[in-house]
Amino acid sequence: MAGFGYELIYTFLTALTVLFFDYGQAGYEKLSYTALIFLFSFCCLTVWFFRLKQNGKLIVTGILLANILTLRLLHIQQPSFFTPHIYLLLIECFFTAATSYIGARLMIRFVRIRLLCIACLFLLTVLSFIRMLTPITTGFFTALLLLLILLSDEIRLRWDKEKENARSLHMISLLPFLLLIILPAALLHFPDQPYDWKPFVAMWDHVTTAAGRIRFDFIPGDDAVIGFSDNGSLFSDLRSDEKEVLSVKTDFDLPCTLYLRGIVFDSFDGRKWTVKKTTSLPGATLDTLETLSGVSNSDVNPGDIIKNLDLNLTYLDNKSAYLFAPLKINELRGNTEKILQKDGSYCFKRYNPYRFEIRESFYILNSDNPTFASYMKNLSPPDASAWKQTAQHLGTAYLKEGCRYEDYLQYRQFIEDAYTQKIDLPPALEQELSELFKDAGSDYEKCKLLEEALGKMDYSVSTDPIPDQVQSESDFLSYFMLDGKKGYCSHFATSFVLIARSMGLPARYVQGYRVKVNKKGTYTVNTGRAHAWPEVYFEGIGWIGFEPTPGHFAATDWAMRNESETEKPEYSIPEYARRQEATDLSVPVPKPKTEKSPVFRFSKKMFFIPVVSLLLFLTMVALAGKLYRMSTYRKMNDRQKYICLSKENLHICDQLKLGIRQGETLSEFATRLEESIGENARAFIPGYEMILYGGSESILPDLSDAQQSRDALLQYLKQKRRLQYLWQKLF
Amino acid sequence: MQRNRIILAILWLLSVAGISFYGGPVSYGLFTVLTLIPVISLLYLLLVFMRFKMYQEFTSPGIVCNHPVPFYFTLQNEDLFAFSGVRVTFHSDFSHIDGLSDRTEYELLPHSRIKKETNLLCHYRGEYEVGIRSVVLQDFFRLFRLTYQNREPLKAIVKPDIIVLDQLENLDMDSVSDRPAPHSARSLDSTIRSYIPGDDIRRIHWKQTARLGQLCVRNMTGEEKAGIGMILNTRKISEDPAVYLPSENRILETAIALTLFFKNKNIPVDLYWQEHEKPKQLCVDSADAFSGFYDAMSALSFDTDLSEEPFYEDLILHQHLYQKQLLILITPDINEEAAVFAQKVTDNDCDLMICHISDEEKKDLPFEKSTITVRSIPTSGDLGKYL
């Protein structure tokens, strides 16, 4: 039984593999159950046929013929089922089973063929893996199962151990474990996309974050904006360092330039900016309130002047004491307990925590829109009621102490004190400036003209060191505006602030990061983005930033409502974001094939006809065989008859499990027979012994002894095993 | 096994790379299969570990050193799946099993058993584990190996071997057996013992009998032949069984062999040793006595904490010891205490033979060798050759 199972497994799996790969290449997605049943049946019959002896082979042939007859009869009755397709399928399954059996026998018997099959199956696996072959999925796993069986067999054969010659039993007993390996893979549903390793990436992030956190705690803090040589110094060469310091994630599609303010300076000594004047007032909040009060108090549509945007800021490799945020912060969301306002900017109570994240809601000004300048002409500082109304409208955060109208007045006084030092301009510069500002209608226009003029100068990251004789603001202006005339952002920002102050405008020098955004997304800010720019205070709107550095443009503007939308859309849809056109319908998409499952209607005739035809066939074969044997027996001489009868008697003894044992002599066997059945059963043995060992052909034992034994044995067989008795009688 | 593991690891890594680039049931399926192979192999090993049965026994009631006893062991598979690789290792430090190798691997098909009948040979006297030491299981892909110790080890109590000596080298038996004891007619009886039915009534000590209220007889040592005195040093020389077992075994073998030899020559032997810090003495002058002596030697336990100095000092005080024709000291170590004892013996004009049981020959002996016979006897080898 084990041997039958062993050969059947090899045959069936080989046949399945061949069929699945063949149909897969033809474009089919699966095989019908009809095909599988046919294949399995033919495999069973093939294996059985070759394992049985003559009578068994006849029975199998009978079964096959009976089935063919049944099919033929059924075809007449159900022509819709028995289409040519079915017959082709039958023939294909039959030949696949037969050839697979031959292949399986060769695999079982010859090592080289087995190794060749292992190599072929491995190759099939690899080709399927890299999509050069497209088997039906089940076929791939069938091939894998066959490969595992071959491997386990081969490993066992090469294993130097004490073992019985029972390869088949060993393999069959291990088959459940092999199925346990294959079945989960075959039954689970897998995605079509490659694996994205998200959990592992997340785990890796956790590990690196933890490691970074530990390392971060050992790094000393830094007051300076990373990317600048020193606190407020104007050194000669900028340090180039591409270290990533911030990550900015925007959720708006407005192209603009974000100026993330860090440190705000008030005093310049010709060489370096410092902070000399401090206030505990929340300058940033007061600035926002002033802007909003001014805008809401004016006639313009607030949406034309300001927009409320949000961004998420994450600190990367940056241990700064300052929170980088744009002007006009509306609200900070996150771990705000660690943040306080100081001198017009935000800073941490201690240094920023590792990978600090915060959401910043701010207002951006439509400052690069040409009509913004005309708005700026009609500015007026808000009164107390407008202030209170705005604060109440914005929320309770704006009603608390530090944000009252009185605080605002106090803050304005601070601005006057801190950011409006009188500066004596060099005469040549004063003359140039007066020429520049001659057509300016307002202070804002003057600032814009100054911004433009400075923007036309030369930008250079490598400049000569500031001469030693430059010891004041005037000296610096003389040096830079009249002699040097080239520098980088710090120089231009400083010049702008000093000139603005000379015009009587409060101006301050700011260091931070400049980030140009085009659309919604995440932007990584490295030290190369460190920047300095000036901010000027205008009553009624608060601080406004300018960009005097050559080659840098703020470019923040959007269409106002009174402008034509066709001339200046609010934002342009990037090309990639447009909806994809529908695919070309002229080329038809091939549908996946599925082998059709024909409809089969079962009727009682389908059961009876093959059984009856099989029985008829067997009966005919039995009768024919019996007649043949009887005829042959009649032609034998007595000696031959005795031998024939003795062999038959021994065969009956085997069926009764009383056959002669290994190492047992005939006399011992005879004794045993007599004990089990009776004296008559052993009667043939002495004669048989004489024939076997007598040597002479003339020895002739009594035939009746053999017949007597036969009768006794048959009688005993009839009592013990009736079925085998019938078989014996028939065949 | 290593090769199979390496192949599987390489294939698994390739499949991991594969699923990073290709989706679909083929790539993920292959990855799953390669991941499940070691898992199922381990599961199989676990099942075999839980279901595997083995039996071992030796049928002989008493085991004697160097005498083989029948040994049987059975490996059994009562399940429906085959046990692909089972290897059994045996205790081999102090015993040996014929015909079975530690390297043999067995395959057990479903409902099959392997029964082996062989012989167990114990090399040393003592109590120790014999038979199966551990079992090594391997899975059908030869990826993993599981070793576990035998949870029910067989313990054997092995008696020392009785070696029959034909002669003793450099020992004149005639002089030992015929030399009269230094005994005078008026020497006092050295011992008195209780009356045993069969004793000569002329030997009854009436005074002691009246005093004690029971019949006592004299032990007239002067009337008996001069015997042999044998002193055993029963100090355990090490806690490591590989060291002390061979030594103890040899000490006892020597004592038994010599006692048997003298008993066969009709020469009584008086043995002295210490056990559990108490001095013990036994006289072997008959077959029955020898049987009792053999049992005593089989059960003798050596002690690590034994102090030799008081033992030797006590022996020195036994004056009758010097009346022996020959004193034999069997010791694993010839130290200062033994040397003092040896010196005392020789001072009393008594012959002394020291059997030094050791694998290293002691070169610097703490006494003059010419007066004392020293036999170096290693812990292994034919004892007769050394005696």
PDB file of C-alpha atoms in Angstrom, chain A residues 461-593:
ATOM      1  CA  VAL A 461      29.886  84.297  -0.363  1.00  0.00           C
ATOM      2  CA  SER A 462      33.599  85.085  -0.309  1.00  0.00           C
ATOM      3  CA  THR A 463      34.312  88.620   0.709  1.00  0.00           C
ATOM      4  CA  ASP A 464      37.247  90.455   2.187  1.00  0.00           C
ATOM      5  CA  PRO A 465      37.218  90.799   5.921  1.00  0.00           C
ATOM      6  CA  ILE A 466      35.678  94.005   7.244  1.00  0.00           C
ATOM      7  CA  PRO A 467      38.521  96.475   7.666  1.00  0.00           C
ATOM      8  CA  ASP A 468      39.591  97.312  11.181  1.00  0.00           C
ATOM      9  CA  GLN A 469      38.650 100.940  10.772  1.00  0.00           C
ATOM     10  CA  VAL A 470      35.010 100.024  10.451  1.00  0.00           C
ATOM     11  CA  GLN A 471      33.844 100.583  13.970  1.00  0.00           C
ATOM     12  CA  SER A 472      30.381 102.101  13.591  1.00  0.00           C
ATOM     13  CA  GLU A 473      27.277 101.854  11.541  1.00  0.00           C
ATOM     14  CA  SER A 474      28.290 104.762   9.375  1.00  0.00           C
ATOM     15  CA  ASP A 475      31.682 103.213   8.785  1.00  0.00           C
ATOM     16  CA  PHE A 476      30.060 100.017   7.697  1.00  0.00           C
ATOM     17  CA  LEU A 477      27.732 101.770   5.300  1.00  0.00           C
ATOM     18  CA  SER A 478      30.653 103.661   3.840  1.00  0.00           C
ATOM     19  CA  TYR A 479      32.623 100.471   3.475  1.00  0.00           C
ATOM     20  CA  PHE A 480      29.895  98.292   2.045  1.00  0.00           C
ATOM     21  CA  MET A 481      27.736 100.654   0.044  1.00  0.00           C
ATOM     22  CA  LEU A 482      30.503 102.765  -1.387  1.00  0.00           C
ATOM     23  CA  ASP A 483      33.640 100.561  -1.448  1.00  0.00           C
ATOM     24  CA  GLY A 484      33.017  96.860  -1.144  1.00  0.00           C
ATOM     25  CA  LYS A 485      29.650  96.643  -2.823  1.00  0.00           C
ATOM     26  CA  LYS A 486      29.506  92.905  -2.641  1.00  0.00           C
ATOM     27  CA  GLY A 487      28.641  90.471   0.043  1.00  0.00           C
ATOM     28  CA  TYR A 488      26.063  87.985   1.158  1.00  0.00           C
ATOM     29  CA  CYS A 489      22.740  88.173   2.966  1.00  0.00           C
ATOM     30  CA  SER A 490      24.128  89.489   6.233  1.00  0.00           C
ATOM     31  CA  HIS A 491      25.743  92.451   4.523  1.00  0.00           C
ATOM     32  CA  PHE A 492      22.662  93.378   2.580  1.00  0.00           C
ATOM     33  CA  ALA A 493      20.328  92.915   5.504  1.00  0.00           C
ATOM     34  CA  THR A 494      22.573  95.026   7.705  1.00  0.00           C
ATOM     35  CA  SER A 495      22.756  97.785   5.120  1.00  0.00           C
ATOM     36  CA  PHE A 496      18.995  97.756   4.703  1.00  0.00           C
ATOM     37  CA  VAL A 497      18.356  97.999   8.427  1.00  0.00           C
ATOM     38  CA  LEU A 498      20.832 100.827   8.895  1.00  0.00           C
ATOM     39  CA  ILE A 499      19.468 102.830   5.965  1.00  0.00           C
ATOM     40  CA  ALA A 500      15.889 102.268   7.110  1.00  0.00           C
ATOM     41  CA  ARG A 501      16.801 103.496  10.557  1.00  0.00           C
ATOM     42  CA  SER A 502      18.445 106.525   9.031  1.00  0.00           C
ATOM     43  CA  MET A 503      15.055 107.247   7.430  1.00  0.00           C
ATOM     44  CA  GLY A 504      13.512 107.124  10.874  1.00  0.00           C
ATOM     45  CA  LEU A 505      11.894 103.732  10.377  1.00  0.00           C
ATOM     46  CA  PRO A 506      12.192 101.076  13.109  1.00  0.00           C
ATOM     47  CA  ALA A 507      14.126  98.224  11.555  1.00  0.00           C
ATOM     48  CA  ARG A 508      15.770  95.115  12.876  1.00  0.00           C
ATOM     49  CA  TYR A 509      18.180  92.442  11.688  1.00  0.00           C
ATOM     50  CA  VAL A 510      16.843  88.876  11.697  1.00  0.00           C
ATOM     51  CA  GLN A 511      18.636  85.559  11.311  1.00  0.00           C
ATOM     52  CA  GLY A 512      16.793  82.394  10.467  1.00  0.00           C
ATOM     53  CA  TYR A 513      16.059  80.052   7.574  1.00  0.00           C
ATOM     54  CA  ARG A 514      14.607  80.842   4.194  1.00  0.00           C
ATOM     55  CA  VAL A 515      12.505  78.097   2.628  1.00  0.00           C
ATOM     56  CA  LYS A 516      10.960  78.383  -0.802  1.00  0.00           C
ATOM     57  CA  VAL A 517       7.846  76.255  -1.126  1.00  0.00           C
ATOM     58  CA  ASN A 518       5.899  75.485  -4.267  1.00  0.00           C
ATOM     59  CA  LYS A 519       3.241  73.102  -3.132  1.00  0.00           C
ATOM     60  CA  LYS A 520       2.000  70.895  -0.360  1.00  0.00           C
ATOM     61  CA  GLY A 521       4.789  68.650   0.858  1.00  0.00           C
ATOM     62  CA  THR A 522       7.737  68.185   3.142  1.00  0.00           C
ATOM     63  CA  TYR A 523      10.833  70.274   2.750  1.00  0.00           C
ATOM     64  CA  THR A 524      14.125  69.519   4.432  1.00  0.00           C
ATOM     65  CA  VAL A 525      16.012  72.578   5.551  1.00  0.00           C
ATOM     66  CA  ASN A 526      19.766  72.330   5.715  1.00  0.00           C
ATOM     67  CA  THR A 527      22.304  74.818   6.935  1.00  0.00           C
ATOM     68  CA  GLY A 528      22.656  76.151   3.411  1.00  0.00           C
ATOM     69  CA  ARG A 529      19.241  77.702   3.889  1.00  0.00           C
ATOM     70  CA  ALA A 530      20.451  79.895   6.776  1.00  0.00           C
ATOM     71  CA  HIS A 531      19.654  83.492   5.908  1.00  0.00           C
ATOM     72  CA  ALA A 532      19.567  87.021   7.257  1.00  0.00           C
ATOM     73  CA  TRP A 533      17.026  89.616   6.272  1.00  0.00           C
ATOM     74  CA  PRO A 534      15.690  92.955   7.505  1.00  0.00           C
ATOM     75  CA  GLU A 535      12.306  93.678   8.995  1.00  0.00           C
ATOM     76  CA  VAL A 536      10.762  97.115   9.185  1.00  0.00           C
ATOM     77  CA  TYR A 537       7.961  98.180  11.474  1.00  0.00           C
ATOM     78  CA  PHE A 538       4.951 100.034  10.048  1.00  0.00           C
ATOM     79  CA  GLU A 539       2.255 101.232  12.350  1.00  0.00           C
ATOM     80  CA  GLY A 540      -1.003  99.563  11.551  1.00  0.00           C
ATOM     81  CA  ILE A 541       0.448  96.367  10.153  1.00  0.00           C
ATOM     82  CA  GLY A 542       3.453  95.633  12.315  1.00  0.00           C
ATOM     83  CA  TRP A 543       6.716  94.139  11.122  1.00  0.00           C
ATOM     84  CA  ILE A 544       7.200  93.409   7.440  1.00  0.00           C
ATOM     85  CA  GLY A 545      10.160  91.526   6.071  1.00  0.00           C
ATOM     86  CA  PHE A 546      12.161  92.558   3.031  1.00  0.00           C
ATOM     87  CA  GLU A 547      14.551  90.683   0.764  1.00  0.00           C
ATOM     88  CA  PRO A 548      17.473  92.919  -0.305  1.00  0.00           C
ATOM     89  CA  THR A 549      19.897  90.040  -1.032  1.00  0.00           C
ATOM     90  CA  PRO A 550      20.647  89.836  -4.745  1.00  0.00           C
ATOM     91  CA  GLY A 551      19.222  86.763  -6.475  1.00  0.00           C
ATOM     92  CA  HIS A 552      16.716  86.086  -3.720  1.00  0.00           C
ATOM     93  CA  PHE A 553      13.040  86.857  -4.227  1.00  0.00           C
ATOM     94  CA  ALA A 554      10.263  86.549  -1.707  1.00  0.00           C
ATOM     95  CA  ALA A 555       7.699  85.985  -4.469  1.00  0.00           C
ATOM     96  CA  THR A 556       4.692  85.789  -2.204  1.00  0.00           C
ATOM     97  CA  ASP A 557       1.626  87.061  -3.900  1.00  0.00           C
ATOM     98  CA  TRP A 558      -1.727  85.901  -4.911  1.00  0.00           C
ATOM     99  CA  ALA A 559      -4.476  87.455  -6.955  1.00  0.00           C
ATOM    100  CA  MET A 560      -6.707  89.838  -5.214  1.00  0.00           C
ATOM    101  CA  ARG A 561     -10.442  89.634  -5.843  1.00  0.00           C
ATOM    102  CA  ASN A 562     -10.568  92.771  -7.896  1.00  0.00           C
ATOM    103  CA  GLU A 563      -8.040  91.358 -10.333  1.00  0.00           C
ATOM    104  CA  SER A 564      -8.994  89.148 -13.226  1.00  0.00           C
ATOM    105  CA  GLU A 565      -8.664  85.508 -12.311  1.00  0.00           C
ATOM    106  CA  THR A 566      -7.647  84.593 -15.822  1.00  0.00           C
ATOM    107  CA  GLU A 567      -4.642  86.892 -15.619  1.00  0.00           C
ATOM    108  CA  LYS A 568      -3.385  85.580 -12.338  1.00  0.00           C
ATOM    109  CA  PRO A 569      -4.868  82.358 -11.072  1.00  0.00           C
ATOM    110  CA  GLU A 570      -4.586  81.812  -7.364  1.00  0.00           C
ATOM    111  CA  TYR A 571      -2.225  78.948  -7.965  1.00  0.00           C
ATOM    112  CA  SER A 572      -1.315  76.834 -10.908  1.00  0.00           C
ATOM    113  CA  ILE A 573      -2.030  73.162 -10.959  1.00  0.00           C
ATOM    114  CA  PRO A 574       1.221  71.320 -11.419  1.00  0.00           C
ATOM    115  CA  GLU A 575       1.359  69.114 -14.486  1.00  0.00           C
ATOM    116  CA  TYR A 576       1.703  65.875 -12.592  1.00  0.00           C
ATOM    117  CA  ALA A 577      -1.414  66.506 -10.520  1.00  0.00           C
ATOM    118  CA  ARG A 578      -3.749  66.632 -13.483  1.00  0.00           C
ATOM    119  CA  ARG A 579      -6.134  63.723 -13.819  1.00  0.00           C
ATOM    120  CA  GLN A 580      -4.825  60.996 -16.105  1.00  0.00           C
ATOM    121  CA  GLU A 581      -6.635  60.609 -19.367  1.00  0.00           C
ATOM    122  CA  ALA A 582      -8.545  57.428 -19.871  1.00  0.00           C
ATOM    123  CA  THR A 583      -6.591  54.635 -21.523  1.00  0.00           C
ATOM    124  CA  ASP A 584      -6.885  54.115 -25.201  1.00  0.00           C
ATOM    125  CA  LEU A 585      -9.992  52.055 -25.675  1.00  0.00           C
ATOM    126  CA  SER A 586      -9.054  50.938 -29.129  1.00  0.00           C
ATOM    127  CA  VAL A 587      -6.714  48.212 -27.788  1.00  0.00           C
ATOM    128  CA  PRO A 588      -8.712  45.530 -26.033  1.00  0.00           C
ATOM    129  CA  VAL A 589      -7.377  44.279 -22.710  1.00  0.00           C
ATOM    130  CA  PRO A 590      -7.135  40.493 -22.721  1.00  0.00           C
ATOM    131  CA  LYS A 591      -9.267  38.929 -20.057  1.00  0.00           C
ATOM    132  CA  PRO A 592      -7.762  36.212 -17.885  1.00  0.00           C
ATOM    133  CA  LYS A 593      -8.663  32.794 -19.090  1.00  0.00           C
TER     134      LYS A 593
END
